[in-house]
Amino acid sequence: MRRIDWIKQKGWAFCLSILLPMGVMCFVYFLLGIYPGSEKTILASDALSQTSNFFASLNNVLHGKQSFFYTWYGSLGLNYWSFMAYYLNGIFSPLIYFFDNSQVPDALYMIILLKFGTIGGTFWIMSDQTFKVPQWINVMLSISYALSGFAVAYSPQQMWLDGLIYLPLVILGIHRLMDKSKPAVLFSSYLLLFLSNFYMAFMIGVFSFLYVFCRFLTEPAKYKKSLLPYFITSLLAGGASMITILPTLLDLKNNGESLTELKHFFTSGTDIWDIPVKTMVGVYDTSKFGSSPFLYFGLIGLIFCLFYFVSPKFPLKNKLLYGSLFLLLIASVYIEPLNLFWHGFHSPNMFLFRFSFLFSFLGLLLAGFGLENVTKEDTNRLVNIVMGMILLYIAIIFLANRKRYDYLDKTAIAMTVVLLLVYLTIWIISVKWYKKKMVLWVLLFIVFLGEMMMNTQQMITGINGEWRYPERVAYDRNYQDVHKLVESTRQDNDTLYRLANLNSVSRNESFIYGYSGVSMFSSIRNRHSSMYLDELGFRSNGTNLTIQYANNTLVMDALLGIKYNISENDPKKYGFTLKETAGKHKLYENRLALPLGILTDQGIYKKNAVKNQAELIQYLSNQKEPLFYFSEAEMIKEENVQIEDKGSVLFYSKTVPNKLRKITYSIDVPARSQAYLSLYGRGMEVEAITKVNGIEQRSGLEENGQYYNLGYYEKAEKIQVEVSFTGEGVVHLVKPTAMFMNVDVFEKSVQSIQKQGVSFETKGRIAQADVALEKEQVVLTTIPYDKGWSAYIDGKKVEIPTFKDAFLALPVPEGKHKIKFVFLPEGFKIGLSLFISCTITFVFYNWWIGKRRI
């Protein structure tokens, strides 16, 4: 009976708080041409290059094709447990199981709608149990939170939305613990939050602790007994979450970025008007660099948040305490050390002020208290608030820097002012004509929904203008063909091999198809292996967020076991032969690819040994003949280029705008040589387009390696290479040179190494091989080194000496032996024991505290 009464009294409101945010998002996406099966997808920004690929990899995991702990398909190999902790641990992620990898855009469309609905639903649960207001107000507050500026503007990063789901439940859990000595909601919401995304969990954890402290100070005598239970509950939830958090923290410690250096006290690129501007309706500037925080949470929420601070109905102490939280969040926008603190002392790479959702939540929380206490006697005060807001917004037109706020048009200001006046009018009429109150509430709700829809539509339009919601073809245009070719390689191999698609649509494509490659773009990565691979010719600059396969040599193809290339055109690589065709894609097999392991000696561990690829192949093959040699690339023609020679660097600028710069080189290629053109330089968003023998290749100048393949030549030949540069900026280049690889020396070296090759079978998180050695040797692998690896020889655990902290390398005594590498994330066993012990402890603690209440 109680359930039926609840459905009648509150169930409709709970359903609306979920369905209306979903409906608004669905409608706005539909206006843009996005719906299930549509040609346009929601994969804007990193959702195309990262999220879609990573969810495809999770699909592979859920179908038993990969371990939860380790993936061989994240570049050369990656700690997948920590990877999931940032990208994939969301509550709705397992739904990907019911989709094929070709349907990932539709899966993500469904998941993001569910997240927006759940954000509204969790806020309603908190609001219903916190505020004594009519249910339609609970619904409005919930929708305001779900469709807040932050949630919609940063929706392409949908792994952050899980934090917004759990924040209301955390605050509700705090209220229940402090008011009723009931810790279960706080424990479960904290635990789910920590497990879903450690990044957002940090921000919410800090905010909730400060909220507890402020709430305690409102009534110290009443709440002093709740502090110890709060700390116990929080520590137990934190301890239980160590199953995910501890391995992730250790992985970040080993492979994460260094802390951002503090150079300024004040945050650069901010302005005093940033806060009020971003509380208006439909204001989108950018989610790239130079943005201001997204703070919008609805005009009704903002009015009653301000009402909380100006009304005498609330104690001054409470206003000062909760106001201090607001001041801290506002100060964190303008003060760089505070800004960095919220981001874990690491400056964000675009999508700035990622803590700004806390501002919106706090505003709505205080608005709920305001709505709880407002009466018709407060009409004059509400009039003053609204008129003050209108004057402030109008003042922005005259006082704000027009150049900085060029994105703020008069339409947004007019729309905001009109809505404020409409809301005020409805309130005044409802006070005077109380009998028409129901009609006015309906009108108010309709206007409110219109506001939410207008703001959401402007946010989504802003995302589309800045990042573009791509067509489905950007994700799956080659899926069937590439999938077919990748699957055919599996049938021919029972040991690990690697593959590269020269025409891949994403740096993370290997996650979709499940092949081991080189390229990757991820915040969770193995930096040490990437740094060494950068020394070996694969471009991985700075903090190693990316690593690129393109523009390296045959030497690294051999050493890393790149057995296959997929390409639309013949890659013109020595040793690669056409094996199969699917559509316009072709599969080429490399007969000179080496296995995962290579036998060598202890000299490989010396500090200055094998610093580059030439030294590495010479050391492993014991061949001393020169492999590479260089000659001049003679420039014979130039078009639309002004060249300024500054010693070792050449500056290439345009003579005519909006036209490609073209330079033609003449190169004498010796017989039996693989030829390369070395282009090493800088140019913002510049692509280098090389054209030789009618074949054109495009490559990012700064993103990819420097050795542009010119093909293999059996006989000596003079060739012409046309190089074009896109973009408008000046291109800085070290003087281009031609590089040649003697294929006879190369093949001789590889054949020598092949005799020392060790083939590994890999399954899940295990790699194993059998060896028969005449003397003690070192098995050097190209498996990225990670502290989670354990090594066993004939079942006995042995230490793993580090090889440049980059690859696994293991000394093995003479004789026949079985080598096994087993991966388990560092800290996982401790985390698992903490999860079990802390969860059990909390169950008993909750039982004990419940017994005390009775």
mmCIF file of C-alpha atoms in Angstrom, residues 50 62 227 231 281 323 429 492 530 547 682:
data_model
loop_
_atom_site.group_PDB
_atom_site.id
_atom_site.type_symbol
_atom_site.label_atom_id
_atom_site.label_comp_id
_atom_site.label_asym_id
_atom_site.label_seq_id
_atom_site.Cartn_x
_atom_site.Cartn_y
_atom_site.Cartn_z
ATOM 1 C CA GLN A 50 38.976 8.292 -27.404
ATOM 2 C CA LEU A 62 32.979 -8.144 -21.656
ATOM 3 C CA LEU A 227 31.881 13.963 13.033
ATOM 4 C CA PHE A 231 35.150 10.100 9.328
ATOM 5 C CA VAL A 281 20.955 31.697 -20.586
ATOM 6 C CA GLY A 323 28.939 31.727 1.352
ATOM 7 C CA ILE A 429 0.266 37.457 -10.238
ATOM 8 C CA ASP A 492 47.436 -17.181 -39.243
ATOM 9 C CA SER A 530 56.656 5.854 -24.749
ATOM 10 C CA ILE A 547 52.495 8.154 -29.432
ATOM 11 C CA ARG A 682 57.475 22.827 -36.032
#
